[in-house]
Structures are given as structure tokens and as C-alpha cells.
Short mmCIF file of C-alpha atoms in Angstrom, two decimals:
data_model
loop_
_atom_site.label_atom_id
_atom_site.label_comp_id
_atom_site.label_asym_id
_atom_site.label_seq_id
_atom_site.Cartn_x
_atom_site.Cartn_y
_atom_site.Cartn_z
CA MET H 27 92.34 71.05 107.27
CA ASN H 28 90.39 74.10 106.11
CA ALA H 29 91.62 77.54 107.17
CA PRO H 30 89.28 79.38 109.54
CA SER H 31 87.01 81.92 107.87
CA PRO H 32 87.47 85.61 108.65
CA GLN H 33 84.12 85.59 110.46
CA SER H 34 85.15 82.76 112.80
CA THR H 35 88.48 84.47 113.37
CA LEU H 36 86.75 87.71 114.35
CA GLN H 37 84.42 85.92 116.74
CA ALA H 38 87.38 84.30 118.47
CA ALA H 39 89.54 87.44 118.37
CA PRO H 40 87.46 90.57 119.04
CA LEU H 41 90.45 92.90 118.48
CA ALA H 42 91.57 91.28 115.22
CA GLY H 43 92.64 93.90 112.70
CA PHE H 44 93.26 96.70 115.20
CA ARG H 45 96.66 98.26 115.88
CA ILE H 46 97.07 99.31 119.49
CA ALA H 47 99.95 101.10 121.23
CA VAL H 48 100.84 100.17 124.81
CA THR H 49 102.76 102.88 126.70
CA SER H 50 103.17 101.28 130.13
CA ASP H 51 106.28 99.67 131.60
CA ARG H 52 105.00 98.02 134.78
CA ARG H 53 102.73 95.04 134.03
CA SER H 54 103.17 95.81 130.35
CA GLN H 55 103.77 92.21 129.36
CA GLU H 56 100.45 91.23 130.91
CA LEU H 57 98.65 93.97 128.97
CA VAL H 58 100.43 93.25 125.69
CA GLU H 59 99.66 89.53 125.91
CA ALA H 60 96.01 90.19 126.82
CA LEU H 61 95.56 92.40 123.76
CA GLU H 62 97.41 90.00 121.46
CA ARG H 63 95.32 87.04 122.68
CA ARG H 64 92.30 89.00 121.48
CA GLY H 65 93.85 89.47 118.06
CA ALA H 66 95.32 92.98 118.27
CA LEU H 67 98.57 94.01 116.63
CA VAL H 68 100.45 95.65 119.50
CA GLU H 69 103.22 98.24 119.39
CA HIS H 70 104.90 98.52 122.79
CA THR H 71 106.66 101.79 123.61
CA PRO H 72 107.07 102.05 127.40
CA LEU H 73 107.37 105.76 128.15
CA LEU H 74 108.25 105.71 131.85
CA LYS H 75 109.06 103.16 134.50
CA LEU H 76 108.89 103.11 138.27
CA ALA H 77 112.25 103.15 139.99
CA PRO H 78 113.39 103.32 143.62
CA LEU H 79 114.83 106.58 144.81
CA ASP H 80 118.53 106.94 144.09
CA ASN H 81 119.10 107.57 147.79
CA GLU H 82 117.24 105.01 149.92
CA GLU H 83 118.23 106.94 153.04
CA GLN H 84 115.74 109.65 152.06
CA LEU H 85 112.86 107.17 152.31
CA LEU H 86 114.19 105.74 155.59
CA SER H 87 114.47 109.26 157.01
CA GLN H 88 110.83 109.88 156.07
CA THR H 89 109.90 106.56 157.72
CA ARG H 90 111.64 107.53 160.94
CA GLN H 91 109.79 110.85 160.91
CA VAL H 92 106.45 109.02 160.62
CA ILE H 93 107.37 106.72 163.51
CA ALA H 94 108.39 109.69 165.67
CA GLN H 95 105.36 111.76 164.64
CA ARG H 96 102.73 109.06 165.32
CA PRO H 97 100.25 110.59 162.83
CA HIS H 98 96.53 110.77 163.45
CA LEU H 99 95.86 110.25 159.73
CA LEU H 100 97.75 108.46 156.95
CA LEU H 101 96.76 109.05 153.32
CA VAL H 102 97.78 106.25 150.94
CA THR H 103 97.71 107.05 147.23
CA THR H 104 99.14 103.90 145.58
CA GLY H 105 99.24 100.22 146.34
CA TYR H 106 102.71 99.79 144.84
CA GLY H 107 104.09 102.70 146.84
CA PHE H 108 102.61 101.46 150.12
CA ARG H 109 104.04 97.96 149.61
CA ARG H 110 107.45 99.30 148.63
CA TRP H 111 107.51 101.59 151.66
CA PHE H 112 107.02 98.60 153.97
CA ASP H 113 109.56 96.47 152.10
CA SER H 114 112.14 99.22 152.63
CA ALA H 115 111.19 99.68 156.29
CA GLU H 116 111.43 95.97 157.04
CA ALA H 117 114.81 95.68 155.31
CA ALA H 118 116.07 98.47 157.57
CA GLY H 119 114.64 96.90 160.74
CA LEU H 120 111.86 99.52 161.02
CA GLY H 121 108.92 97.32 160.00
CA GLU H 122 107.59 96.51 163.46
CA SER H 123 107.82 100.11 164.68
CA LEU H 124 106.06 101.40 161.57
CA THR H 125 103.33 98.76 161.91
CA ARG H 126 102.63 99.75 165.53
CA VAL H 127 102.39 103.44 164.68
CA LEU H 128 100.12 102.98 161.68
CA SER H 129 97.87 100.54 163.55
CA ASP H 130 96.89 103.49 165.77
CA ALA H 131 96.32 105.88 162.84
CA GLN H 132 93.27 106.37 160.65
CA ILE H 133 94.26 105.16 157.18
CA HIS H 134 92.47 106.72 154.21
CA VAL H 135 93.18 105.37 150.71
CA ARG H 136 92.78 106.89 147.26
CA GLY H 137 91.39 103.86 145.42
CA ALA H 138 90.92 100.13 145.13
CA LYS H 139 94.58 99.19 144.47
CA ALA H 140 95.75 101.12 147.50
CA LEU H 141 92.98 99.50 149.55
CA GLY H 142 94.16 96.04 148.51
CA ALA H 143 97.73 96.80 149.54
CA VAL H 144 96.64 98.21 152.91
CA ARG H 145 94.54 95.13 153.67
CA ALA H 146 97.25 92.74 152.46
CA LEU H 147 99.62 94.20 155.07
CA GLY H 148 97.05 93.67 157.81
CA PHE H 149 95.67 97.20 158.19
CA THR H 150 92.10 98.48 158.03
CA ALA H 151 91.15 101.50 155.92
CA ALA H 152 88.89 104.10 157.49
CA SER H 153 87.73 105.33 154.06
CA VAL H 154 88.27 104.87 150.33
CA GLY H 155 88.10 107.65 147.73
CA SER H 156 84.96 107.47 145.63
CA ASP H 157 86.59 108.20 142.28
CA GLY H 158 90.30 107.43 142.67
CA LEU H 159 91.31 111.10 142.88
CA THR H 160 93.34 112.37 145.81
CA SER H 161 91.56 115.72 145.54
CA THR H 162 88.22 114.03 146.17
CA LEU H 163 89.65 112.14 149.15
CA LEU H 164 90.90 115.42 150.63
CA ARG H 165 87.53 117.07 150.07
CA ASP H 166 85.80 114.24 151.91
CA LEU H 167 88.28 114.55 154.80
CA ALA H 168 88.32 118.35 154.95
CA SER H 169 86.56 118.55 158.32
CA GLU H 170 88.86 115.93 159.89
CA ILE H 171 92.29 117.23 158.85
CA ARG H 172 92.52 120.57 160.69
CA GLY H 173 94.87 120.36 163.62
CA LYS H 174 95.73 116.72 162.95
CA LYS H 175 99.16 115.22 162.42
CA VAL H 176 99.13 113.86 158.87
CA ALA H 177 101.42 111.57 156.90
CA ILE H 178 100.95 110.97 153.19
CA GLN H 179 102.44 108.36 150.87
CA TRP H 180 102.35 109.91 147.42
CA HIS H 181 104.06 109.97 144.03
CA ALA H 182 104.12 111.70 140.67
CA ASP H 183 100.56 110.68 139.77
CA SER H 184 99.18 112.63 142.71
CA ASP H 185 96.96 115.62 142.08
CA PRO H 186 98.75 118.96 141.58
CA ASP H 187 99.33 121.09 144.70
CA LEU H 188 98.54 118.15 146.96
CA ILE H 189 100.82 119.25 149.77
CA GLY H 190 99.57 122.84 149.51
CA SER H 191 95.99 121.58 149.80
CA LEU H 192 96.83 119.69 153.00
CA HIS H 193 98.41 122.78 154.53
CA ARG H 194 95.38 124.90 153.59
CA LEU H 195 93.12 122.33 155.26
CA GLY H 196 95.05 122.84 158.50
CA ALA H 197 97.23 119.71 158.64
CA ARG H 198 100.12 120.01 161.09
CA ASP H 199 103.41 118.14 161.38
CA LEU H 200 102.93 116.97 157.80
CA VAL H 201 105.29 114.19 156.72
CA GLU H 202 105.63 113.25 153.04
CA VAL H 203 106.66 109.71 152.11
CA GLU H 204 107.84 109.15 148.51
CA PRO H 205 108.82 105.51 147.95
CA TYR H 206 109.67 105.77 144.24
CA ARG H 207 109.95 108.01 141.22
CA TRP H 208 109.33 107.88 137.48
CA VAL H 209 112.23 107.67 135.03
CA ASP H 210 112.34 107.60 131.23
CA SER H 211 112.30 104.07 129.84
CA ALA H 212 112.14 104.78 126.11
CA ARG H 213 114.66 106.33 123.75
CA GLU H 214 113.57 109.70 122.45
CA GLU H 215 113.55 108.26 118.93
CA SER H 216 110.96 105.66 119.98
CA MET H 217 108.77 108.31 121.59
CA ILE H 218 109.01 110.54 118.51
CA GLU H 219 108.03 107.59 116.31
CA LEU H 220 105.01 106.94 118.54
CA VAL H 221 103.98 110.60 118.25
CA HIS H 222 104.27 110.40 114.45
CA SER H 223 102.27 107.15 114.29
CA LEU H 224 99.49 108.63 116.40
CA ILE H 225 99.35 111.82 114.33
CA ALA H 226 99.31 109.89 111.06
CA GLY H 227 96.57 107.57 112.29
CA ARG H 228 98.68 104.48 111.76
CA LEU H 229 97.38 103.26 115.13
CA ASP H 230 93.75 102.63 115.98
CA ALA H 231 94.12 102.98 119.76
CA VAL H 232 96.60 103.84 122.50
CA THR H 233 96.49 102.79 126.15
CA PHE H 234 97.75 104.71 129.18
CA THR H 235 98.01 103.37 132.74
CA SER H 236 99.66 106.40 134.39
CA ALA H 237 99.35 110.17 134.14
CA PRO H 238 103.15 110.72 134.00
CA ALA H 239 103.26 108.65 130.79
CA VAL H 240 100.75 111.06 129.23
CA HIS H 241 102.83 114.03 130.37
CA ALA H 242 105.98 112.41 128.91
CA LEU H 243 104.34 111.89 125.51
CA PHE H 244 102.98 115.43 125.48
CA ALA H 245 106.41 116.82 126.40
CA VAL H 246 108.02 115.08 123.43
CA ALA H 247 105.25 116.30 121.12
CA ARG H 248 105.71 119.89 122.34
CA SER H 249 109.48 119.70 121.84
CA ARG H 250 108.88 118.77 118.19
CA GLY H 251 106.14 121.34 117.59
CA SER H 252 103.59 118.53 117.19
CA PHE H 253 101.43 118.94 120.29
CA ASP H 254 98.40 120.42 118.48
CA ALA H 255 98.54 117.78 115.74
CA LEU H 256 98.85 115.00 118.34
CA THR H 257 95.92 116.12 120.48
CA ARG H 258 93.79 116.68 117.37
CA SER H 259 94.46 113.11 116.24
CA LEU H 260 93.70 111.75 119.73
CA ARG H 261 90.39 113.64 119.64
CA GLU H 262 89.36 112.71 116.12
CA ARG H 263 91.11 109.56 114.90
CA VAL H 264 92.73 107.43 117.59
CA THR H 265 90.83 105.79 120.46
CA VAL H 266 92.48 106.58 123.79
CA ALA H 267 91.97 104.11 126.65
CA THR H 268 92.95 104.84 130.25
CA VAL H 269 92.87 102.79 133.43
CA GLY H 270 91.15 105.46 135.53
CA PRO H 271 90.39 109.15 136.12
CA VAL H 272 93.83 110.09 137.44
CA THR H 273 95.44 108.85 134.22
CA ALA H 274 92.72 110.51 132.17
CA ALA H 275 93.08 113.95 133.79
CA PRO H 276 96.01 115.34 131.69
CA LEU H 277 94.31 114.09 128.52
CA GLN H 278 91.06 115.82 129.45
CA SER H 279 92.99 119.02 130.22
CA ALA H 280 94.24 118.88 126.63
CA GLY H 281 90.71 118.48 125.25
CA VAL H 282 90.96 114.71 124.70
CA GLU H 283 88.09 112.61 126.09
CA PRO H 284 89.50 109.10 126.68
CA LEU H 285 87.73 105.90 127.65
CA ILE H 286 87.58 105.53 131.45
CA PRO H 287 86.27 102.22 132.83
CA GLU H 288 83.91 102.26 135.81
CA ARG H 289 86.22 99.85 137.62
CA HIS H 290 89.74 101.25 137.58
CA ARG H 291 91.39 98.01 136.51
CA MET H 292 93.44 96.94 133.51
CA GLY H 293 90.96 94.17 132.72
CA ALA H 294 88.07 96.64 132.71
CA MET H 295 90.06 98.93 130.40
CA ILE H 296 90.57 96.06 127.94
CA LEU H 297 86.89 95.11 127.96
CA GLN H 298 85.85 98.72 127.40
CA LEU H 299 88.32 99.01 124.51
CA ILE H 300 86.93 95.83 122.92
CA GLU H 301 83.37 97.14 123.17
CA HIS H 302 84.28 100.57 121.80
CA LEU H 303 86.32 99.35 118.84
CA GLY H 304 83.75 96.68 118.06
CA THR H 305 81.04 99.35 117.90
CA HIS H 306 82.83 102.43 116.57
CA GLY H 307 85.95 101.05 114.92
CA THR H 308 84.28 98.43 112.73
CA LEU H 309 82.40 99.02 109.47
CA SER H 310 80.55 96.33 107.52
CA CYS H 311 78.73 96.24 104.19
CA GLN H 312 77.35 93.63 101.79
CA THR H 313 79.11 94.09 98.45
CA ALA H 314 79.28 92.48 95.04
CA LEU H 315 82.09 90.32 96.44
CA GLY H 316 80.11 89.35 99.53
CA ALA H 317 80.32 90.55 103.12
CA CYS H 318 83.02 93.18 103.61
CA GLN H 319 84.30 94.37 106.98
CA LEU H 320 86.96 96.94 107.86
CA ARG H 321 88.49 96.76 111.34
CA GLY H 322 91.09 99.41 111.87
CA HIS H 323 93.49 99.01 108.94
CA THR H 324 92.54 95.41 108.19
CA LEU H 325 89.95 94.56 105.53
CA TYR H 326 88.14 91.23 105.64
CA VAL H 327 86.60 90.26 102.30
CA GLU H 328 86.10 87.08 100.27
CA ASP H 329 87.73 84.82 102.90
CA GLN H 330 90.79 87.06 102.96
CA SER H 331 92.28 89.54 105.39
CA ILE H 332 94.11 92.44 103.75
CA GLU H 333 96.33 94.97 105.51
CA LEU H 334 95.75 98.44 104.09
CA GLY H 335 98.05 101.41 104.22
CA GLN H 336 96.89 104.53 106.01
CA ALA H 337 95.65 106.38 102.91
CA GLN H 338 93.98 103.28 101.48
CA ALA H 339 92.23 102.57 104.79
CA GLU H 340 90.93 106.16 105.01
CA VAL H 341 89.52 106.01 101.47
CA PHE H 342 87.97 102.57 101.86
CA ARG H 343 86.49 103.45 105.26
CA ARG H 344 84.61 106.38 103.73
CA LEU H 345 83.43 104.33 100.74
CA LEU H 346 82.29 101.54 103.05
CA ASP H 347 80.47 104.01 105.28
CA ALA H 348 78.67 105.40 102.21
CA GLY H 349 77.28 101.92 101.49
CA GLY H 350 77.41 102.22 97.71
CA ALA H 351 76.63 105.92 97.41
CA VAL H 352 79.05 108.10 95.47
CA VAL H 353 81.73 109.90 97.49
CA SER H 354 83.18 112.96 95.78
CA ARG H 355 86.85 113.29 94.96
CA ALA H 356 87.05 116.47 97.02
CA GLU H 357 85.76 114.68 100.12
CA LEU H 358 88.19 111.81 99.67
CA VAL H 359 91.11 114.18 99.16
CA SER H 360 90.18 115.90 102.44
CA LEU H 361 90.66 112.60 104.28
CA LEU H 362 94.28 112.34 103.18
CA PRO H 363 97.22 114.31 104.69
CA SER H 364 96.99 118.08 104.39
CA VAL H 365 99.53 118.17 101.53
CA SER H 366 97.41 115.77 99.47
CA SER H 367 96.15 116.48 95.98
CA ASN H 368 94.04 114.83 93.32
CA HIS H 369 97.15 112.96 92.21
CA ALA H 370 97.63 111.60 95.76
CA LEU H 371 94.03 110.40 95.72
CA ASP H 372 94.55 108.68 92.36
CA MET H 373 97.60 106.91 93.76
CA ALA H 374 95.72 105.88 96.92
CA VAL H 375 92.80 104.46 94.92
CA SER H 376 95.18 102.66 92.54
CA ARG H 377 97.02 101.01 95.44
CA LEU H 378 93.72 100.18 97.12
CA ARG H 379 92.43 98.42 94.01
CA LYS H 380 95.65 96.42 93.71
CA SER H 381 95.18 95.23 97.30
CA LEU H 382 91.63 93.98 96.72
CA PRO H 383 90.71 90.46 95.51
CA ASP H 384 88.83 92.17 92.68
CA PRO H 385 89.71 95.78 91.75
CA THR H 386 86.18 96.37 90.45
CA LEU H 387 84.98 96.49 94.07
CA VAL H 388 85.80 100.22 93.88
CA SER H 389 84.04 101.85 90.93
CA THR H 390 84.90 105.19 89.32
CA VAL H 391 81.95 107.49 88.69
CA ILE H 392 83.10 109.85 85.94
CA LYS H 393 83.31 113.51 86.98
CA ARG H 394 81.80 112.70 90.37
CA GLY H 395 84.03 110.43 92.45
CA TYR H 396 84.09 106.84 93.60
CA ARG H 397 81.65 104.30 95.00
CA LEU H 398 81.66 100.79 96.40
CA ASN H 399 80.31 98.13 94.05
CA VAL H 400 77.43 96.71 96.13
#
């Protein structure tokens, strides 16, 4: 049986050749498998995980307050949190009482996942946030909150100063319900290694499904004095994919513009990542050896796939982009780490040539630089 050609492999696996970091804990296996089915090489470093509160009595006390308060409005920020709240209430024998109280309240939800959870438990939502941000939901409800008894189910992803905003809008008898919290799920060494990989460009993309995970990664980078280098790499070298605007917010605050799908779903994030990397992360050129394509750090040429090191991939990417034109030594040196020199470039080119089916694919142009043999 003949081995499949690189071209047929790429058609069947649109993420073939790309190295992608997954930072989520919840539903991470689903995301990792979805990316791997599409050909990606996945590095999984879960940064945070959802965990119940250490003291379940705190949540039950909040539940009893809601039942006694009989709120006019309930704001629901997460589907997982809403479901977990009811699981806890039912286990404590408070499910029926909570259901009766909330059936009389106006329920307003932050986004589609929260809406699905509300409907699944038999409730009707009075409104759904237009962009998945709690701040937008509050703005839309500003005229309805004053003087009303309000309960809110929220968590660490919620917009900053959420409770303060509700008080300023005139909410009274405000009850906060917090069904879970975030806890570290990765060793610091793993998080530091992820920071280093992102800074060095050893990864082509990174995915985030929660804002606290972004904050956790940034905190580790700051503790190592690497925050500026990390954000610069996320702006210039590594594609950042998020599941929605709430997750994207801390990245945008740091000057990083991530991918944000129109539908705030994991599947939509994957499809957007495929489209982006297929368009912006792939370079192709017809060469003396035939069709040549670089996808991330993987080179497809002459019926072979070749994994390139970081320096070799940077050099070959620029040569491929030049399409046979000469690229100066100075420009190629500038693509390598800041401590690089002409000797480092010579070593990178030497290793690159050894990786190729035919070393003459990269030609030296005396006193000028290098070019691709097209």
C-alpha cells in the first residue's frame, strides 16, 4: 500500500504541522481530541480547574437567602454555575423551594451557555446578553434594576466591580451566589515551561476558554520578569484563540488581539483557528524540488514531512516568503533570538540544509545572503 502524499494528508488534516497549546481543564479532553483529529500536535497544560467551594454551607446559606428574599430579578452568568447551584440545593432538600421562588422572578442570562442551562432546568429567560459580557447585560437592564431585589449567580470570570455596579444601579437586598471557584491545576514548572515555549515561538497557537486561565498565565510571566516578552510574542508570533469576549478581555487589556468567534462555542473557536492558520500560518512555493509548504514548524516537500527547529523554521519561513529573492544575512539574523549573531545564523542554515531532502534547496548568495532555489 502506498503512503498518503503530504497533499492528501493536509486535505484530510487541516491543522497538520501546527503545534497548539491547550490551557483548559474542563472539557479539555474534548478540545485536545478535536484538534488532534485535525492533525495538530497538542501540548496540554491546564492552568486552572473549577472546584466546589471548600465549605458547601456557604452556598447553602446563599441559597436560603435567595429563597427568603424572593428576588424580582436573577442574573445568571454561567451555565455550569447555575446547574451546580441547583444540584447543591436539591441535595440539601432546597430544590423545590428554590424552583418556586425563581419561577416568579425575571431571569436574565449573560450568554448562550447560561441560557441553555436555564432552559434545561425548566425556566424561561426574560433576556440574553448580546455579547456575553455581564457589563452589557447590566447596561441593558439599568432602568429595571433600581429599587428591585436582585440575586446574582456569578464567578471569577465575571466583569470587574460587578457587585459595585449593581449597587450603583440601585439594586436592593442584593444576594450573591457563588457555586464554585477556580484553583490551580498545573505545577508552576509546567506553567513556566508554557511561558517559555510561547516566548520562544515553539508553539504556533494557544487556546483559552476562561479569563482566569489568562490571568494565571500572566501572573506566572510577571513573577519571572517575562510578561513583556510573553505579550509581545502573543501579539507578533503566536496565534491566540479564545472562546468568547469575556475570555478575550484580559488579553485585549494587555494589547493582544485574539481570535474571537461570532458564536461563543468551542467548535466555533476550532473552526476559526483552522481558517486563520490555513490562511496566515501556511506558506507555499514552487521550488526546484517541487511544491514546498511550511505549516507552523513542519515542512512538506518532496513527499516528505520534516519537523524543523525554531531557528530553522524562522529562516525557512522568510526564504519561502521571499519566493526565490535574496534575503540578507542581517534580516535573517534579526529573526533569531536577540543574542544571535552571524555564527548563530550559519549554524541555523547548516542545520536547515541537513534537514532538507536536498541541501541545495537553500542557496548561498556570496556577500548578500541566502535564497530559495526555485
